[in-house]
Coordinates of C-alpha atoms and ligand atoms in Angstrom, one line a residue:
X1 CA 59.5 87.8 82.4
X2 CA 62.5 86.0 83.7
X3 CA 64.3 89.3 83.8
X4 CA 62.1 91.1 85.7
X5 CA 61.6 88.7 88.4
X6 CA 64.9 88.2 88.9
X7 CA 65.2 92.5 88.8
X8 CA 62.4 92.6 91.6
X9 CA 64.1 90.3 93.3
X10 CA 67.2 92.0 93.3
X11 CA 65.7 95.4 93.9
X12 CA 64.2 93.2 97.3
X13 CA 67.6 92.0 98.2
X14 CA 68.9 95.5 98.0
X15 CA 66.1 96.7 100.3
X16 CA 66.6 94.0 103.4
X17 CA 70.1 94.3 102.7
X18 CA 69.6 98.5 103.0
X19 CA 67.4 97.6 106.3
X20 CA 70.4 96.6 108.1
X21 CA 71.3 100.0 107.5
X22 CA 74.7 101.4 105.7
X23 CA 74.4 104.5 104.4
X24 CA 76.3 105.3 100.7
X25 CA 78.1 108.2 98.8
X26 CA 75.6 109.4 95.8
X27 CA 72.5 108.5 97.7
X28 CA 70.5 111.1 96.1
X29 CA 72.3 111.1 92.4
X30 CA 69.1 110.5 91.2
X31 CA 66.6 111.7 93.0
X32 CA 67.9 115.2 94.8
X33 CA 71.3 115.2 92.7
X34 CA 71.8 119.0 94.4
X35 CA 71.2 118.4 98.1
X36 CA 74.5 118.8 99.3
X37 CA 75.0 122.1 97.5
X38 CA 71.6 123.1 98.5
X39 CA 72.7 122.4 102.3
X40 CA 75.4 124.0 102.3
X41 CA 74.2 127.5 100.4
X42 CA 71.1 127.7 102.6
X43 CA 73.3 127.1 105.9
X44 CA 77.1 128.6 105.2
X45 CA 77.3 130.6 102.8
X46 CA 75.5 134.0 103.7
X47 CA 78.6 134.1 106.6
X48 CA 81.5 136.3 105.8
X49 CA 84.1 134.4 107.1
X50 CA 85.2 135.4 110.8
X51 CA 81.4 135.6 111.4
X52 CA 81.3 134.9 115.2
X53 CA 77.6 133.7 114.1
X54 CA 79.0 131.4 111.9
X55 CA 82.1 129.7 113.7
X56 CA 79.4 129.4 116.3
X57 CA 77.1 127.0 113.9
X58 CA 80.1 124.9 113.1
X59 CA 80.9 124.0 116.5
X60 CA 77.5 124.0 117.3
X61 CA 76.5 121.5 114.2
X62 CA 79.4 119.2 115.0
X63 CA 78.3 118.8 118.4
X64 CA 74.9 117.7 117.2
X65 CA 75.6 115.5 114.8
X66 CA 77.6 113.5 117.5
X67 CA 75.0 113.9 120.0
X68 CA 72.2 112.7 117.6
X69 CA 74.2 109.7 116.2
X70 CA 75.4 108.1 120.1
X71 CA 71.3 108.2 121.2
X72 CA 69.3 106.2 119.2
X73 CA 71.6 106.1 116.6
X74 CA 72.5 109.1 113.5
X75 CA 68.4 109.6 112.8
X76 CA 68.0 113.3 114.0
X77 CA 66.2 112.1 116.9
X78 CA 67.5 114.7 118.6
X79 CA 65.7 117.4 117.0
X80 CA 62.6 116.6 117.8
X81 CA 60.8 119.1 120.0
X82 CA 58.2 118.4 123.0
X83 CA 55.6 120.1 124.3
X84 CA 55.8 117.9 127.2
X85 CA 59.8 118.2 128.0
X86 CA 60.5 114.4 127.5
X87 CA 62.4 114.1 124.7
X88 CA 66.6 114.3 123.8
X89 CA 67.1 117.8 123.4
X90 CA 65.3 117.9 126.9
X91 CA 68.0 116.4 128.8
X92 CA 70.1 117.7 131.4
X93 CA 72.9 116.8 129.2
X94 CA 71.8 118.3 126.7
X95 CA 72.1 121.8 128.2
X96 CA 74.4 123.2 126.1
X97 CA 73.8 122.1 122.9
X98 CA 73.8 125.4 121.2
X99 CA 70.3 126.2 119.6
X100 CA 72.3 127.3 116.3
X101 CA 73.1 123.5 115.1
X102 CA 69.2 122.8 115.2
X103 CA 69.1 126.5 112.8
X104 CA 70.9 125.1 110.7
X105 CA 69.7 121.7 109.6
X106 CA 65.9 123.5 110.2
X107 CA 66.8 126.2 107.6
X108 CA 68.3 123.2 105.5
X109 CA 65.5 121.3 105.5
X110 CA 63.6 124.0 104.0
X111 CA 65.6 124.8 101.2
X112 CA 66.0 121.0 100.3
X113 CA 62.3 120.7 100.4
X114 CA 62.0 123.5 98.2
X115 CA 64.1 121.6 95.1
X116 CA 63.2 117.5 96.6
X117 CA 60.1 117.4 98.4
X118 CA 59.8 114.6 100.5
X119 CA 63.4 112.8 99.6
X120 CA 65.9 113.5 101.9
X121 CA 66.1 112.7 105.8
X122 CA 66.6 114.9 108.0
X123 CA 69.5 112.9 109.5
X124 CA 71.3 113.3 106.4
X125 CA 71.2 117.0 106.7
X126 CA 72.9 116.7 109.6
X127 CA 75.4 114.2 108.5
X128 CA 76.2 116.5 105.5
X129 CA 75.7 120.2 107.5
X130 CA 78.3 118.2 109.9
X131 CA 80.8 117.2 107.4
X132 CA 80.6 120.9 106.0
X133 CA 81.5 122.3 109.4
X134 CA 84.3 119.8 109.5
X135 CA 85.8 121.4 106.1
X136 CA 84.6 125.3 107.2
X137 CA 86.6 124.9 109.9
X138 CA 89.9 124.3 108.5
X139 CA 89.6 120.5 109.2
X140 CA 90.5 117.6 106.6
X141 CA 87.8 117.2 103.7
X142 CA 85.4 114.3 102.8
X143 CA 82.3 112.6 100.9
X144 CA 79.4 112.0 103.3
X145 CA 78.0 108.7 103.0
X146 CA 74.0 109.1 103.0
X147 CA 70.7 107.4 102.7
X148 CA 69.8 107.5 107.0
X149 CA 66.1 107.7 107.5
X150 CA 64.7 109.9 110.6
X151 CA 63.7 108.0 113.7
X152 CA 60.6 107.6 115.1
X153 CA 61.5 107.5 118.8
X154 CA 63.2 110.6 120.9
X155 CA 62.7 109.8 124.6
X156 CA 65.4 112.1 127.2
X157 CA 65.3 108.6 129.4
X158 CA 68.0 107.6 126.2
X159 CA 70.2 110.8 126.7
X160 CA 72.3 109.8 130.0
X161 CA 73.6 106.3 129.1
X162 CA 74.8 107.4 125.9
X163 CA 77.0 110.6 126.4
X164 CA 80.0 110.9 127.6
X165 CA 80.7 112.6 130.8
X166 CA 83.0 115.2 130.8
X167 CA 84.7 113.8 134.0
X168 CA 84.8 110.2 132.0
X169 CA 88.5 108.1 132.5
X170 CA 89.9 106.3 129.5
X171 CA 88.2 102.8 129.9
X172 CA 84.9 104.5 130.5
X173 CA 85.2 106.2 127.5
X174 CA 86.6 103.1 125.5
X175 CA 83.6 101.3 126.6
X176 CA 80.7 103.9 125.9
X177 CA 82.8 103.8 122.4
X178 CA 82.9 100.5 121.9
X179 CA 78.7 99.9 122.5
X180 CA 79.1 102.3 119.4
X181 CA 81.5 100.1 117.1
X182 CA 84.3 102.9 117.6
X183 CA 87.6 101.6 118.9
X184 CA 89.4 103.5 120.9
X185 CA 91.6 105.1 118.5
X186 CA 88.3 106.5 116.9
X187 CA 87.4 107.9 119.8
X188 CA 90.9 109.7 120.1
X189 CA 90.7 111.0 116.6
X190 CA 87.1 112.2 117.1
X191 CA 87.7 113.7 120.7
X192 CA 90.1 116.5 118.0
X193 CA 86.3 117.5 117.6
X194 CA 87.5 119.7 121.1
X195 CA 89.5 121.7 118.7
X196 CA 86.5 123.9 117.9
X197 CA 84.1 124.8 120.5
X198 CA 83.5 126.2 123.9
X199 CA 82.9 124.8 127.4
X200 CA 80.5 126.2 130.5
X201 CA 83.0 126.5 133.2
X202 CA 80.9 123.6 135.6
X203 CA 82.1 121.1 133.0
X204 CA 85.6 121.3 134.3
X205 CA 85.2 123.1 138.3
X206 CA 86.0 120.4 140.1
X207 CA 89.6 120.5 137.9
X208 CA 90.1 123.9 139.4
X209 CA 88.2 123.7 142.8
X210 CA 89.3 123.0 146.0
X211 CA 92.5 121.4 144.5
X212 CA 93.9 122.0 141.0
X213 CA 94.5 119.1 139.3
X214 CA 98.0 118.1 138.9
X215 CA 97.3 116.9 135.1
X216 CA 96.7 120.9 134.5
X217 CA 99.6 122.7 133.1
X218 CA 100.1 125.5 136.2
X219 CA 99.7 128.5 134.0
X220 CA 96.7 127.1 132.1
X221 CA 94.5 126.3 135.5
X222 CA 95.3 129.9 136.8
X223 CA 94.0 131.4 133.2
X224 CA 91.3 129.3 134.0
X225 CA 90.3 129.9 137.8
X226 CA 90.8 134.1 137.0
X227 CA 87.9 132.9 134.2
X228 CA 85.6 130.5 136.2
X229 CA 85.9 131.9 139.4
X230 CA 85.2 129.2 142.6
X231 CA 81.9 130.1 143.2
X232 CA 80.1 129.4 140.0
X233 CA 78.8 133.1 139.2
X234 CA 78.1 133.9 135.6
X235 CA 76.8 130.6 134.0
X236 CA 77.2 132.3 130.7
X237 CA 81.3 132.3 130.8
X238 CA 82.0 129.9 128.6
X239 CA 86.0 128.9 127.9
X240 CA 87.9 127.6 124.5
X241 CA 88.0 124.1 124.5
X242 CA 91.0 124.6 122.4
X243 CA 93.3 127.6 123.9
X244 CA 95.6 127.5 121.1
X245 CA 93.6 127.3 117.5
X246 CA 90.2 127.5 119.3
X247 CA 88.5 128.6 115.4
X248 CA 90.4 125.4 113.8
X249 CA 89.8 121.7 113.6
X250 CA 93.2 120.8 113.7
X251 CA 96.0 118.9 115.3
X252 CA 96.9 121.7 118.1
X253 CA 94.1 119.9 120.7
X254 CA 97.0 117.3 120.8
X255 CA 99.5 118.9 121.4
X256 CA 97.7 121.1 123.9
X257 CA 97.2 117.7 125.7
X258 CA 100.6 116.9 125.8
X259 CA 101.4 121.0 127.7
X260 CA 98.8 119.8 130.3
X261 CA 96.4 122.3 128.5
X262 CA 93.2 119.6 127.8
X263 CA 90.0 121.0 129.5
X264 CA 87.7 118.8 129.7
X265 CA 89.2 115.5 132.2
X266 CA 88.2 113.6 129.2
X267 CA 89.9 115.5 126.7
X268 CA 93.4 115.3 129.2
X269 CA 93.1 111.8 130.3
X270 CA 93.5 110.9 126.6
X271 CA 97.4 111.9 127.3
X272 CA 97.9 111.4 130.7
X273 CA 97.1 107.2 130.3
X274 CA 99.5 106.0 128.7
X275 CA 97.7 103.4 126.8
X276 CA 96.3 106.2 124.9
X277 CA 99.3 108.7 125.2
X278 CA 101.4 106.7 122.0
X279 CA 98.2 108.0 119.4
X280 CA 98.0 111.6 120.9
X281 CA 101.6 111.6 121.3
X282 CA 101.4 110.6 117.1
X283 CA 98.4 113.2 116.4
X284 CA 100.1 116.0 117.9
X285 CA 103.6 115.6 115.6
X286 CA 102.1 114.6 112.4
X287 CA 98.8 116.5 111.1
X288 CA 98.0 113.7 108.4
X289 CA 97.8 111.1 110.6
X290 CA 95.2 113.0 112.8
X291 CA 93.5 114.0 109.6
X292 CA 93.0 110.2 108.5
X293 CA 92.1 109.0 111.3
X294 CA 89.4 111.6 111.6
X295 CA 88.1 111.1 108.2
X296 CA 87.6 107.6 109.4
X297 CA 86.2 107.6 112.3
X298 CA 83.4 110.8 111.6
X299 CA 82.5 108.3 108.9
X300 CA 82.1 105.5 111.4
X301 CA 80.2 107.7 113.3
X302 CA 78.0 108.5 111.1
X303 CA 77.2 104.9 110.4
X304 CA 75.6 104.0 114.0
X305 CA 72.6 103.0 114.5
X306 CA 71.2 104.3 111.4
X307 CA 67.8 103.2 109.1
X308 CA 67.3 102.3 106.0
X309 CA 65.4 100.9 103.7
X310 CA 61.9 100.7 105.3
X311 CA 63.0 102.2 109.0
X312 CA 61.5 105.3 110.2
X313 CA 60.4 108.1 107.9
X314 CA 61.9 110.9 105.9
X315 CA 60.3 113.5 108.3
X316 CA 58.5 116.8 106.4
X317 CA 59.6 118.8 109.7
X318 CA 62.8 118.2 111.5
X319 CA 61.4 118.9 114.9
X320 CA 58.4 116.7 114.3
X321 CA 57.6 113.4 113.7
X322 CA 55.5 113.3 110.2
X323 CA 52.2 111.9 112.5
X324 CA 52.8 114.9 114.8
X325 CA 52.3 117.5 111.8
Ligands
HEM1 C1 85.1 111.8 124.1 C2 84.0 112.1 124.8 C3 83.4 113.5 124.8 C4 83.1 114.2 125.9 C5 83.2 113.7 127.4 C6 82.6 115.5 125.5 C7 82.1 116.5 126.3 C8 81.9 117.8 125.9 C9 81.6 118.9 126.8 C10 81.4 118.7 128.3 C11 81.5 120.0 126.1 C12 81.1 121.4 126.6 C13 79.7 121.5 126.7 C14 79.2 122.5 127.7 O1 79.6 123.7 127.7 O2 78.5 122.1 128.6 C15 81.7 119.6 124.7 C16 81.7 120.5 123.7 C17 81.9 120.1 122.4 N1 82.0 118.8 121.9 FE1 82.4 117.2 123.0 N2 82.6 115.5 124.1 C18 83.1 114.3 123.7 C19 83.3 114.0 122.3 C20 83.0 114.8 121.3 C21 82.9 114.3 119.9 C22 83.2 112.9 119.5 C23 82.5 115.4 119.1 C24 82.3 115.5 117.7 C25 82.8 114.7 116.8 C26 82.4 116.5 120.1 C27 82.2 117.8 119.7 C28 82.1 118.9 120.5 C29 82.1 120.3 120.1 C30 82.2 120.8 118.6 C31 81.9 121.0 121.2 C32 81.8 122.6 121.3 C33 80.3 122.9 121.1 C34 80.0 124.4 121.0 O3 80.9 125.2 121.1 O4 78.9 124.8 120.7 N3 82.6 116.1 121.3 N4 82.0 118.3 124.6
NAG2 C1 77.2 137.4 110.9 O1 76.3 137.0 109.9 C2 74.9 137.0 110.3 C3 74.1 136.4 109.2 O2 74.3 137.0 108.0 C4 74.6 138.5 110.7 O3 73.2 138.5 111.1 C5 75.5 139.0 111.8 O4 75.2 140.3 112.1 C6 77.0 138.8 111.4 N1 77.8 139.1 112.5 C7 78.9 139.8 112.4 C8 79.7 140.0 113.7 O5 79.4 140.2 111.3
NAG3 C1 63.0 119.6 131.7 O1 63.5 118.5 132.3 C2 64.9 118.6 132.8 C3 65.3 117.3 133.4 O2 65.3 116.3 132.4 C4 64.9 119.7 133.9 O3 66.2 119.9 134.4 C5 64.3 121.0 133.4 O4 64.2 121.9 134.4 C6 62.9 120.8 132.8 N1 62.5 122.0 132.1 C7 61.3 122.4 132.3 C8 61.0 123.7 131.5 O5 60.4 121.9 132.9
NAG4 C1 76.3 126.6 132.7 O1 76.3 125.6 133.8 C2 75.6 126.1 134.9 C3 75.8 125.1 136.0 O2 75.4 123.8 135.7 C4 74.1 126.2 134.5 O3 73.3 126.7 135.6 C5 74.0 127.2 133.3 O4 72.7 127.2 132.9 C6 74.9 126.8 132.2 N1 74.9 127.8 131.2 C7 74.5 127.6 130.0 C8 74.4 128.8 129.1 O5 74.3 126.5 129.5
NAG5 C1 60.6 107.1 127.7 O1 61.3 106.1 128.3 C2 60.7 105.9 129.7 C3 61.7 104.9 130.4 O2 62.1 103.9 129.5 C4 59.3 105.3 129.6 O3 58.8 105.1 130.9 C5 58.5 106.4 128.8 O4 57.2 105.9 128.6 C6 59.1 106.8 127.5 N1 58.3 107.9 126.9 C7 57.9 107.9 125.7 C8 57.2 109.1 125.3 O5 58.0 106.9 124.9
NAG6 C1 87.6 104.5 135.6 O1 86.4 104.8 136.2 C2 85.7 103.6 136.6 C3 84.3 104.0 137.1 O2 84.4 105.0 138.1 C4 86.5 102.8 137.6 O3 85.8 101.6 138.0 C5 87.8 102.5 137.1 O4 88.7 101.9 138.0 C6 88.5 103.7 136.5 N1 89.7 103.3 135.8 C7 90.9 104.0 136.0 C8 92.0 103.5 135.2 O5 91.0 104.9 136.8
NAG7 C1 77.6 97.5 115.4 O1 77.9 96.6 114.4 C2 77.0 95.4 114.4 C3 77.6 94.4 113.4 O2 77.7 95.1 112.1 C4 75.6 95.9 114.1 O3 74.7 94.7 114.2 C5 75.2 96.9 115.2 O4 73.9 97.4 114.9 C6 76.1 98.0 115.3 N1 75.8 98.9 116.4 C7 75.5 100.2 116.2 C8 75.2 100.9 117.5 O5 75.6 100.8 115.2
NAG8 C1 66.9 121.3 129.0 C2 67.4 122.1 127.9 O1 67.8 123.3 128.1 N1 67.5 121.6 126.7 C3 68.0 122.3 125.5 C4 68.5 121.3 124.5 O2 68.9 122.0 123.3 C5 67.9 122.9 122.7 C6 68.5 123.5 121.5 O3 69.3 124.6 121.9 C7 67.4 123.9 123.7 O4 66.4 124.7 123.1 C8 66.9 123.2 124.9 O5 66.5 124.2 125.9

């Protein structure tokens, strides 16, 4: 008798103190011991590698797992779809997400639910599909911490205040960071997330057009204005955010920064101000240092905002709330 009070009240315990929400390694041990196997088979693995489709889906995955995790918090919010245009994805800023990231944690889903109906979130899938993109693509390797539950809430009023702009200085970025609990030397490790990944050629025109930018290295900005010509034409030309090792997550974006070859302002600035310049400066000479510091700030990332314990729902549909179905 004794015991089991004492166990119920432990087992309560653990529950508030899951509802202020950290996820964990071995979430699922018990109840979907496979899932992260099962992720990864049903969204990698039929690639070759050097797949164009498949280096595609990495960046593209990446990308949404940061996007999901700064609005609302890491609760796949962002894959719910409308009818009515009015929720994340919907967003102007939200443009170019690439539809391949939502493929994969859809396709995913269904596999998990095939082996663990009804256990795991689709926020996890994300987290995890994210983390395997991370290793796919050359970058350092680590264990996902998991246990998120899906949101409830996806409303594209949430999307502007909560991503960064690509034309964002260093204390603008710090402070949209900090709202998040990342320092700024998180957000420096996780801006090597540019390492992979493409850019529409507006995201940077006003770097090129009417005046180059003086941060650009010369060569670079004419590569780039023979790419993205002045008067925006083709709005499918899209340009390596990474002109070095654009298919690797590795420490290259850095030093590209330092040869005045970032793309983005925000990717750049991270070099030019030199209270940041000391850490990029340090990521672009020594590989494990970026590596660490990535490994611990994706984790941070994946901690914001998340539910647990009671919070939201483990959704049957990714891109549909479970009341929706
Ligand atoms: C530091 C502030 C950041 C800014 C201002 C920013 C902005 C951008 C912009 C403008 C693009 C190009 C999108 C387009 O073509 O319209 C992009 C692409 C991308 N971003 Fe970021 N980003 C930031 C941080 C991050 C972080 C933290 C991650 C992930 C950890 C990330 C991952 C990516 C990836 C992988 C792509 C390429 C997507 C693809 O090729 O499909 N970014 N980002
Ligand atoms: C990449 O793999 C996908 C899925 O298997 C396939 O549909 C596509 O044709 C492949 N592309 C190339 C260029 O091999
Ligand atoms: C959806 O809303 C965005 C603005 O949030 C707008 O740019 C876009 O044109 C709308 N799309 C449709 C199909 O109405
Ligand atoms: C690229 O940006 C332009 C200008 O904002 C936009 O019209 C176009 O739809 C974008 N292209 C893609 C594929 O997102
Ligand atoms: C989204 O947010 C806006 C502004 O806060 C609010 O007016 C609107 O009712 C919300 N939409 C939904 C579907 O919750
Ligand atoms: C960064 O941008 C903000 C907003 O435009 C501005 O108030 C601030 O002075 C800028 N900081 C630097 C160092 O340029
Ligand atoms: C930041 O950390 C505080 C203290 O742990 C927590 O209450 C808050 O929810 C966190 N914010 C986000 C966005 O995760
Ligand atoms: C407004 C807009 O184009 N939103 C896009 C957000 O991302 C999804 C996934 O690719 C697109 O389908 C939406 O069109």
């Amino acid at each position: 008798m004794e015991v089991s009070i004492r166990l119920i009240l432990l087992m309560v315990l653990i529950a508030v103190g899951r509802g202020e929400g950290q996820p964990v390694e071995n979430f699922y041990s018990k109840t979907c011991p496979n899932v992260e196997a099962i992720v990864k088979q049903a969204v990698f693995t039929k690639f070759s590698k050097a797949n164009a489709t498949l280096q595609a889906t990495l960046q593209a995955t990446l990308r949404l797992f940061f996007h999901d995790c700064f609005i609302e918090g890491c609760d796949a919010s962002i894959m719910i779809a409308s009818a009515n245009n009015n929720t994340e994805k919907d967003a102007d800023e939200n443009l170019s997400l690439a539809g391949d990231g939502f493929d994969a944690v859809i396709k995913a889903k269904q596999a998990v639910e095939g082996a663990c109906p009804g256990i795991v979130s689709c926020a996890d899938i994300l987290a995890i599909a994210a983390r395997d993109a991370v290793v796919l693509a050359g970058g350092p390797s680590f264990s996902v911490e998991l246990g998120r539950r899906d949101g409830l809430v996806s409303n594209k009023s949430q999307v502007h205040d909560n991503i960064p702009d690509p034309s964002f200085n260093l204390s603008q970025l710090t402070t949209l960071f900090a709202r998040k609990n990342l320092s700024q030397f998180d957000m420096i490790a996780l801006s090597g997330a540019h390492s992979l990944g493409v850019s529409n050629c507006s995201r940077f025109h006003s770097r090129l057009y009417p005046v180059v930018d003086p941060s650009l290295n010369l060569n670079y900005a004419k590569q780039l204005m023979a790419t993205c010509p002045r008067k925006i034409g083709n709005p499918q030309v899209f340009v390596n955010l990474d002109p070095e090792t654009p298919k690797v997550l590795d420490n290259v974006y850095y030093q590209n920064l330092v040869a005045g070859k970032g793309l983005l302002t925000s990717d750049e600035v991270l070099y030019t101000d030199p209270e940041s310049q000391p850490t990029v400066k340090d990521f672009a000479s020594n590989p494990g240092h970026f590596n660490a510091a990535f490994i611990a700030a994706i984790k941070k990332l994946g901690r914001v905002g998340v539910k647990t314990g009671n919070l939201g729902e483990i959704r049957r549909d990714c891109a549909a709330f479970n009341n929706e179905d």
